Coordinates of C-alpha atoms and ligand atoms in Angstrom, one line a residue:
M14 CA -20.2 -11.1 2.9
S15 CA -16.9 -11.8 1.0
D16 CA -16.3 -15.0 -0.9
R17 CA -14.2 -17.7 0.6
F18 CA -11.9 -20.3 -0.9
L19 CA -12.0 -24.0 -0.2
V20 CA -8.4 -25.4 -0.4
T21 CA -8.0 -29.2 -0.5
G22 CA -4.4 -30.1 0.5
G23 CA -2.2 -32.9 -0.6
G24 CA -1.7 -32.0 -4.3
R25 CA 1.4 -31.1 -6.2
L26 CA 1.4 -28.0 -8.5
E27 CA 2.6 -28.8 -12.0
G28 CA 2.5 -26.9 -15.3
E29 CA 2.7 -23.4 -16.6
V30 CA 1.3 -20.1 -15.5
V31 CA 1.5 -16.6 -17.1
V32 CA 1.6 -13.5 -14.9
G33 CA 0.2 -10.1 -15.8
G34 CA 1.4 -6.6 -15.1
A35 CA 2.6 -5.6 -11.7
K36 CA 0.0 -4.2 -9.3
N37 CA 2.6 -2.0 -7.6
S38 CA 3.5 -0.5 -10.9
V39 CA 0.2 0.0 -12.7
L40 CA -1.4 2.1 -10.0
K41 CA 1.4 4.6 -10.0
L42 CA 1.6 4.7 -13.9
M43 CA -2.1 5.5 -13.9
A44 CA -1.5 8.3 -11.4
A45 CA 1.4 9.6 -13.6
A46 CA -1.2 10.1 -16.4
L47 CA -2.3 13.1 -14.4
L48 CA 1.0 14.8 -15.3
A49 CA 0.1 15.2 -19.0
E50 CA -2.9 16.5 -20.8
G51 CA -4.3 14.1 -23.3
T52 CA -4.7 10.3 -23.5
T53 CA -2.2 8.0 -21.8
T54 CA -2.5 4.3 -22.7
I55 CA -1.2 1.7 -20.3
T56 CA -1.1 -1.9 -21.6
N57 CA -0.5 -5.2 -19.7
C58 CA -2.8 -4.0 -16.9
P59 CA -3.6 -6.8 -14.5
D60 CA -7.2 -7.8 -14.0
I61 CA -7.3 -6.9 -10.3
L62 CA -9.8 -4.9 -8.3
D63 CA -7.4 -2.0 -7.6
V64 CA -7.2 -1.0 -11.2
P65 CA -10.9 -0.1 -11.5
L66 CA -10.6 1.5 -8.1
M67 CA -7.8 3.7 -9.3
A68 CA -9.8 4.5 -12.4
D69 CA -12.6 5.8 -10.1
V70 CA -10.1 8.0 -8.2
L71 CA -8.9 9.5 -11.6
R72 CA -12.5 10.0 -12.8
G73 CA -13.1 11.9 -9.6
L74 CA -10.2 14.1 -10.6
G75 CA -11.9 14.9 -13.9
C76 CA -10.1 12.2 -16.1
D77 CA -12.0 10.1 -18.6
V78 CA -10.9 6.5 -18.0
T79 CA -11.8 3.3 -20.0
I80 CA -10.5 -0.1 -19.3
D81 CA -10.7 -2.6 -22.2
G82 CA -9.1 -6.0 -21.5
D83 CA -5.6 -5.3 -20.3
T84 CA -5.5 -1.7 -21.7
A85 CA -6.3 1.4 -19.7
R86 CA -6.8 4.7 -21.5
I87 CA -6.8 7.8 -19.3
T88 CA -7.6 11.1 -20.8
T89 CA -6.5 13.9 -18.5
P90 CA -8.1 17.4 -19.0
P91 CA -6.1 20.6 -19.2
E92 CA -7.0 21.4 -15.6
P93 CA -7.7 18.3 -13.4
K94 CA -9.5 18.7 -10.1
Y95 CA -7.2 18.7 -7.1
Q96 CA -9.3 16.9 -4.5
A97 CA -9.5 13.1 -4.1
D98 CA -12.3 12.4 -1.7
F99 CA -12.6 9.7 0.9
P100 CA -15.2 7.4 -0.7
A101 CA -12.8 6.9 -3.7
V102 CA -9.5 6.6 -1.9
R103 CA -10.5 4.7 1.3
Q104 CA -10.6 1.3 -0.4
F105 CA -6.9 1.1 -1.2
R106 CA -3.7 2.6 0.1
A107 CA -2.0 3.2 -3.2
S108 CA -4.5 6.0 -4.1
V109 CA -2.2 8.3 -2.1
C110 CA 0.2 8.3 -5.1
V111 CA -2.0 11.0 -6.8
L112 CA -0.6 13.5 -4.3
G113 CA 2.7 14.3 -6.1
P114 CA 1.2 14.6 -9.6
L115 CA -1.7 16.8 -8.3
V116 CA 0.7 19.3 -6.6
A117 CA 2.8 19.4 -9.7
R118 CA -0.1 19.9 -12.1
C119 CA -2.6 21.8 -10.0
H120 CA -0.3 23.5 -7.4
R121 CA -2.7 22.2 -4.9
A122 CA -3.8 18.7 -3.7
I123 CA -6.3 17.5 -1.1
V124 CA -6.2 13.7 -0.8
A125 CA -8.2 11.9 1.9
L126 CA -6.0 9.7 4.1
P127 CA -6.6 6.1 3.2
G128 CA -5.9 5.0 6.8
G129 CA -3.8 2.2 8.2
D130 CA -4.2 -1.4 7.3
A131 CA -3.6 -4.9 8.5
I132 CA 0.2 -4.8 7.9
G133 CA 0.8 -1.9 10.2
S134 CA 0.7 1.9 10.4
R135 CA 1.6 3.5 7.2
P136 CA 2.5 7.2 7.8
L137 CA 3.1 9.8 5.1
D138 CA 5.7 11.9 6.9
M139 CA 8.4 11.2 4.3
H140 CA 6.0 12.0 1.4
Q141 CA 5.2 15.3 3.1
A142 CA 8.8 16.2 4.1
G143 CA 9.9 15.7 0.5
L144 CA 7.1 17.9 -0.9
R145 CA 8.0 20.6 1.7
L146 CA 11.6 20.5 0.5
L147 CA 10.3 21.1 -3.0
G148 CA 8.7 24.2 -1.7
A149 CA 5.2 23.0 -1.0
T150 CA 3.3 23.4 2.3
S151 CA 1.8 20.1 3.5
T152 CA -0.5 19.5 6.5
I153 CA -3.1 17.0 7.6
E154 CA -6.5 18.6 7.9
H155 CA -9.9 17.0 8.5
G156 CA -8.6 13.6 7.5
C157 CA -6.9 14.8 4.4
V158 CA -3.3 15.4 3.4
V159 CA -3.3 18.9 2.0
A160 CA -0.3 20.2 -0.1
E161 CA 0.1 23.6 -1.9
A162 CA 2.8 25.2 -3.9
Q163 CA 2.7 28.1 -6.2
E164 CA 6.0 26.9 -7.7
L165 CA 7.9 23.7 -7.0
R166 CA 11.7 24.2 -6.9
G167 CA 14.3 21.5 -7.2
A168 CA 16.0 20.5 -4.0
D169 CA 18.4 18.0 -2.4
I170 CA 16.3 15.4 -0.5
R171 CA 17.5 12.5 1.5
L172 CA 14.9 9.9 2.6
A173 CA 15.2 8.5 6.1
F174 CA 14.2 5.1 4.7
P175 CA 13.9 4.1 1.0
S176 CA 10.1 4.3 1.0
V177 CA 8.5 3.2 -2.3
G178 CA 5.5 5.5 -2.0
A179 CA 7.5 8.5 -0.9
T180 CA 10.0 8.0 -3.7
E181 CA 7.2 7.9 -6.2
N182 CA 5.3 11.0 -4.9
I183 CA 8.5 13.1 -4.7
L184 CA 9.5 11.9 -8.2
M185 CA 6.2 12.8 -9.7
A186 CA 6.2 16.2 -8.1
A187 CA 9.9 16.9 -9.0
V188 CA 9.5 16.1 -12.7
L189 CA 7.5 19.4 -13.2
S190 CA 9.5 21.6 -10.8
H191 CA 12.0 24.3 -11.6
G192 CA 15.6 23.2 -11.4
Q193 CA 17.2 20.0 -10.3
T194 CA 16.3 17.6 -7.6
T195 CA 18.5 15.0 -6.1
L196 CA 16.7 12.2 -4.3
D197 CA 19.0 10.2 -2.1
N198 CA 18.3 6.9 -0.4
A199 CA 15.5 6.5 -3.0
A200 CA 13.7 3.1 -3.4
R201 CA 15.2 0.9 -6.1
E202 CA 12.3 -1.4 -6.8
P203 CA 11.7 -2.5 -10.4
E204 CA 8.3 -0.7 -10.2
I205 CA 10.2 2.6 -9.5
V206 CA 12.3 1.9 -12.6
D207 CA 9.1 1.2 -14.6
L208 CA 7.7 4.6 -13.4
C209 CA 10.9 6.4 -14.4
T210 CA 10.9 4.8 -17.8
M211 CA 7.4 6.0 -18.5
L212 CA 8.1 9.5 -17.1
N213 CA 11.2 9.8 -19.3
Q214 CA 9.2 8.7 -22.3
M215 CA 6.7 11.5 -21.4
G216 CA 9.6 14.0 -21.6
A217 CA 10.9 14.0 -18.0
Q218 CA 14.6 14.0 -17.3
I219 CA 15.4 11.5 -14.7
S220 CA 18.6 9.7 -14.3
G221 CA 19.8 7.0 -11.8
A222 CA 16.6 4.9 -11.9
G223 CA 17.3 1.6 -10.1
T224 CA 20.0 3.2 -8.0
S225 CA 19.7 4.9 -4.6
T226 CA 20.2 8.4 -6.1
L227 CA 17.7 9.8 -8.5
T228 CA 18.5 13.1 -10.3
I229 CA 15.5 14.9 -11.8
R230 CA 15.9 17.9 -14.0
G231 CA 12.5 19.6 -14.0
V232 CA 10.7 20.3 -17.3
D233 CA 7.7 22.6 -18.1
R234 CA 5.4 20.0 -19.5
L235 CA 5.0 16.3 -20.2
Q236 CA 3.2 14.6 -23.0
A237 CA 0.9 11.6 -22.9
V238 CA 2.4 8.3 -24.0
T239 CA 1.7 4.5 -24.4
H240 CA 3.5 2.3 -21.9
R241 CA 3.5 -1.4 -21.1
V242 CA 3.6 -2.4 -17.4
I243 CA 6.4 -4.7 -16.2
G244 CA 5.4 -8.2 -15.1
D245 CA 4.4 -8.8 -11.5
R246 CA 7.4 -10.2 -9.6
I247 CA 5.4 -10.8 -6.4
V248 CA 2.7 -12.8 -8.1
A249 CA 5.4 -14.7 -10.1
A250 CA 7.5 -15.5 -7.0
T251 CA 4.3 -16.6 -5.2
W252 CA 3.9 -19.3 -7.8
G253 CA 7.6 -20.2 -7.4
V254 CA 7.2 -20.6 -3.6
A255 CA 4.0 -22.6 -4.2
A256 CA 5.9 -25.0 -6.4
A257 CA 8.6 -25.5 -3.7
M258 CA 6.0 -26.0 -0.9
T259 CA 4.1 -28.6 -2.8
R260 CA 7.2 -30.4 -4.2
G261 CA 5.9 -29.4 -7.6
D262 CA 7.2 -28.3 -11.0
V263 CA 6.0 -24.9 -12.2
T264 CA 7.1 -22.7 -15.0
V265 CA 6.2 -19.0 -14.6
R266 CA 6.1 -16.7 -17.7
G267 CA 5.6 -13.0 -18.0
A268 CA 8.0 -11.6 -15.3
S269 CA 11.7 -11.1 -15.3
P270 CA 13.7 -13.5 -13.0
S271 CA 16.3 -10.7 -12.7
H272 CA 13.7 -8.9 -10.5
M273 CA 13.5 -11.8 -8.1
Q274 CA 17.1 -13.0 -8.0
L275 CA 17.2 -13.2 -4.2
V276 CA 13.9 -15.1 -4.0
L277 CA 15.0 -17.7 -6.5
N278 CA 18.4 -18.0 -4.7
K279 CA 16.4 -18.7 -1.5
L280 CA 14.3 -21.4 -3.2
N281 CA 17.5 -22.9 -4.5
E282 CA 18.9 -23.0 -1.0
A283 CA 15.7 -24.8 0.1
G284 CA 16.5 -27.5 -2.5
A285 CA 14.6 -26.3 -5.6
E286 CA 16.2 -26.6 -9.1
I287 CA 15.8 -23.3 -10.9
T288 CA 16.1 -22.7 -14.6
H289 CA 15.3 -19.4 -16.3
G290 CA 15.3 -17.3 -19.4
P291 CA 14.8 -13.5 -19.8
R292 CA 11.1 -13.6 -19.0
W293 CA 10.4 -17.0 -17.5
F294 CA 11.7 -19.3 -14.8
R295 CA 11.0 -22.9 -13.7
V296 CA 11.0 -24.2 -10.1
V297 CA 11.3 -28.0 -9.6
Q298 CA 11.2 -29.3 -6.0
R299 CA 11.8 -33.0 -5.7
D300 CA 12.1 -33.5 -1.9
R301 CA 10.9 -31.8 1.2
P302 CA 12.2 -28.2 1.2
R303 CA 15.1 -27.5 3.6
A304 CA 14.7 -24.7 6.2
V305 CA 16.0 -21.3 5.1
N306 CA 16.3 -18.0 6.9
F307 CA 14.7 -14.9 5.4
A308 CA 15.1 -11.2 6.3
T309 CA 12.8 -8.7 4.5
L310 CA 14.4 -5.5 3.2
P311 CA 13.8 -2.9 0.6
Y312 CA 14.8 -4.0 -2.9
P313 CA 17.0 -5.8 -3.9
G314 CA 16.5 -7.5 -0.5
F315 CA 13.8 -10.1 0.1
P316 CA 10.4 -8.5 -0.4
T317 CA 8.2 -8.0 2.6
D318 CA 5.3 -8.8 0.3
L319 CA 6.6 -12.4 0.1
Q320 CA 7.1 -12.8 3.8
P321 CA 3.8 -14.8 4.2
M322 CA 5.0 -17.2 1.5
A323 CA 8.4 -17.5 3.2
I324 CA 6.6 -18.4 6.4
G325 CA 4.5 -20.9 4.5
L326 CA 7.7 -22.5 3.1
A327 CA 9.3 -22.5 6.5
A328 CA 6.3 -24.1 8.1
V329 CA 6.6 -27.3 6.0
A330 CA 10.4 -27.3 5.6
D331 CA 12.8 -29.7 7.2
G332 CA 14.4 -27.8 10.1
T333 CA 14.0 -24.5 11.8
S334 CA 13.9 -21.2 10.0
M335 CA 14.2 -17.6 11.3
I336 CA 12.2 -15.0 9.5
T337 CA 13.0 -11.3 10.2
E338 CA 10.5 -8.6 9.2
N339 CA 12.2 -5.2 8.7
V340 CA 9.6 -3.2 6.7
F341 CA 6.1 -3.6 8.1
E342 CA 5.9 -4.2 11.9
A343 CA 2.4 -5.8 12.0
R344 CA 2.9 -8.2 9.2
F345 CA 3.4 -11.1 11.7
R346 CA -0.2 -11.0 12.7
F347 CA -0.7 -13.5 9.9
V348 CA 1.4 -16.0 11.8
E349 CA -1.5 -16.6 14.2
E350 CA -3.5 -17.9 11.2
M351 CA -0.6 -20.2 10.3
V352 CA -0.6 -21.5 13.8
R353 CA -4.2 -22.4 13.3
L354 CA -3.1 -24.5 10.4
G355 CA -0.7 -26.4 12.6
A356 CA 2.5 -24.4 12.0
D357 CA 5.0 -24.5 14.9
A358 CA 5.7 -20.8 14.9
R359 CA 6.6 -18.2 17.5
T360 CA 7.1 -14.5 17.0
D361 CA 9.1 -12.1 19.1
G362 CA 9.2 -8.5 17.9
H363 CA 10.7 -8.5 14.4
H364 CA 11.5 -12.2 14.4
A365 CA 9.6 -15.4 13.8
V366 CA 11.0 -18.8 14.5
I367 CA 9.4 -21.6 12.7
R368 CA 10.1 -25.3 13.2
G369 CA 8.9 -27.1 10.0
V370 CA 6.3 -29.9 10.3
E371 CA 5.7 -32.7 7.8
Q372 CA 2.2 -31.7 7.2
L373 CA -0.1 -28.8 8.2
S374 CA -3.7 -29.5 9.4
S375 CA -6.7 -27.8 7.7
A376 CA -8.6 -25.1 9.5
P377 CA -10.8 -22.1 8.8
V378 CA -8.5 -19.1 8.5
W379 CA -8.9 -15.4 7.8
S380 CA -7.1 -13.5 5.1
S381 CA -6.1 -10.1 6.5
D382 CA -4.3 -8.6 3.4
I383 CA -3.5 -9.6 -0.1
R384 CA -0.2 -11.4 0.6
A385 CA -1.3 -13.0 3.8
G386 CA -4.3 -14.4 1.9
A387 CA -2.2 -15.9 -0.8
G388 CA 0.2 -17.3 1.8
L389 CA -2.7 -19.1 3.6
V390 CA -3.9 -20.7 0.4
L391 CA -0.4 -22.0 -0.2
A392 CA -0.3 -23.4 3.3
G393 CA -3.7 -24.9 2.8
L394 CA -2.3 -26.9 -0.2
C395 CA 0.1 -28.5 2.3
A396 CA -2.5 -29.3 4.9
D397 CA -4.6 -32.5 5.3
G398 CA -8.3 -32.0 4.6
V399 CA -10.1 -28.8 3.5
T400 CA -8.9 -25.4 4.6
E401 CA -11.4 -22.5 4.4
V402 CA -9.9 -19.2 3.6
Y403 CA -12.2 -16.3 4.5
D404 CA -12.2 -12.7 3.1
V405 CA -10.6 -13.6 -0.2
Y406 CA -11.5 -10.2 -1.7
H407 CA -8.0 -9.3 -0.4
I408 CA -6.5 -11.9 -2.7
D409 CA -8.6 -10.6 -5.6
R410 CA -6.9 -7.2 -5.1
G411 CA -3.5 -8.5 -6.0
Y412 CA -3.8 -11.9 -7.9
P413 CA -5.7 -11.9 -11.2
R414 CA -7.3 -15.3 -12.0
F415 CA -5.9 -16.8 -8.8
V416 CA -8.3 -19.7 -8.7
E417 CA -8.2 -20.4 -12.4
D418 CA -4.4 -20.4 -12.4
M419 CA -4.3 -22.6 -9.3
Q420 CA -6.7 -25.1 -11.0
Q421 CA -4.6 -25.1 -14.2
L422 CA -1.6 -26.1 -12.1
G423 CA -3.7 -28.9 -10.5
G424 CA -4.3 -27.1 -7.2
D425 CA -7.7 -28.0 -5.6
V426 CA -8.9 -24.5 -4.8
R427 CA -12.6 -23.5 -5.2
R428 CA -14.4 -20.2 -4.7
V429 CA -17.6 -20.2 -2.7
S430 CA -19.9 -17.2 -2.7
D431 CA -22.1 -17.0 0.4
Ligands
UD1_508 C1 4.7 -0.4 -1.3 C2 4.0 -1.5 -1.9 C3 3.8 -2.6 -0.9 C4 5.2 -3.0 -0.3 C5 5.9 -1.8 0.2 C6 7.4 -2.2 0.6 C7 2.5 -0.4 -3.5 C8 1.1 -0.1 -3.8 N1 2.6 -1.0 -2.3 O1 4.0 0.2 -0.2 O2 3.2 -3.7 -1.5 O3 5.0 -3.9 0.7 O4 6.0 -0.8 -0.9 O5 8.0 -2.8 -0.4 O6 3.4 -0.2 -4.2 N2 7.0 4.8 6.0 C9 7.1 5.8 6.9 N3 6.8 7.1 6.4 C10 6.4 7.4 5.1 C11 6.4 6.3 4.2 C12 6.7 5.0 4.7 O7 7.4 5.7 8.0 O8 6.2 8.5 4.8 C13 7.4 3.4 6.4 C14 6.2 2.5 6.3 O9 5.4 2.6 7.5 C15 6.9 1.1 6.2 C16 8.1 1.5 5.4 O10 8.3 2.9 5.5 O11 7.3 0.7 7.5 C17 8.0 1.1 3.9 O12 6.9 1.7 3.4 P1 6.8 2.1 1.8 O13 8.1 1.6 1.1 O14 6.5 3.5 1.7 O15 5.6 1.2 1.3 P2 4.4 1.6 0.4 O16 4.9 2.5 -0.7 O17 3.3 2.0 1.3

């Protein structure tokens, strides 16, 4: 049985917290190590479960991986294996990002489908369509995505939606293709920019990182490098929202406020005072937060990964907020858990309408994914009594030292192992 958290509400978060490397970056950078023979060193790796899980996937592909503190060293053999089996990939979705590098390096990839999850169906059609345009065949066979290409050729590709995962897989295949690829309507997330920075350091020729059009001139080979992961903007912003919800005063270091401008603007709209420098920001909330509307969108829009925190904020705000989810259809399942905590919330399709209450009321709740879990803990901090949050292994997958950081800020959160 998974651990649970006991969250005692009523406290105010105050103090400083330092965030580590971005989960949504490190896993892709680790996969990119497959593109070059030799030892790739990745520093500022966060201490979360998905990092050793990704290490296992890479070991299954013939890499030698060591993790020492926040440094991962991945030694890729001249000929990696091309098949990532179900036991290794099933535990986390991001494992599918080995697909692009394997097709590029081995001309063949068989990657077990990780399956859907609690935030909605997560098809791979755009990943496959992009690889096909690069000259690969791609099918789903016996629960695996299979891709093959004797030679990858540059192509003009336009994504139907700026999918983060599809952009990364296509990018990691295109860097070793013949000729030039143009990837239009590409995702612009800071984690994509981080991946492009590392790939360019490795010898790739990518331009346009951070814009909707990536141009990739294929090269014959890449070399292993050392790269530092960018700070986790989602973890950082979670602490910012927590400060606003608890009428606290929290300084967050280790992530760039320029990666979360819209989120900080929203907190400001809710009444928080925000100050910041290049790699830190401070959120001070003196009064009850005001209701604010949120609509999730691909970057630079409001991140879907912070939607549960936005709902938490709306649940205790003064007034009525409308939250619109445009990225993952099933993410509103989490709202039922918020209702259990006394939130006055209703959903209809892509929209949730939340009338803020003065105080939530503690209850046992279930954490269905990483971000929903963190959102429930924040809500528990604003409830009377003790909220039990179950299945917190989800939170451990995305938030290193969550309980320790929470306690350092004065939040009364304890872990219970049953
Ligand atoms: C990544 C992040 C996740 C974040 C999401 C959106 C990682 C490990 N995860 O997930 O935390 O919430 O970006 O910012 O980086 N889609 C298709 N077909 C495809 C691919 C995607 O229909 O081939 C749809 C998805 O179902 C979803 C939307 O596109 O509705 C966005 O998905 P995508 O950007 O690909 O998210 P992930 O890369 O899976």
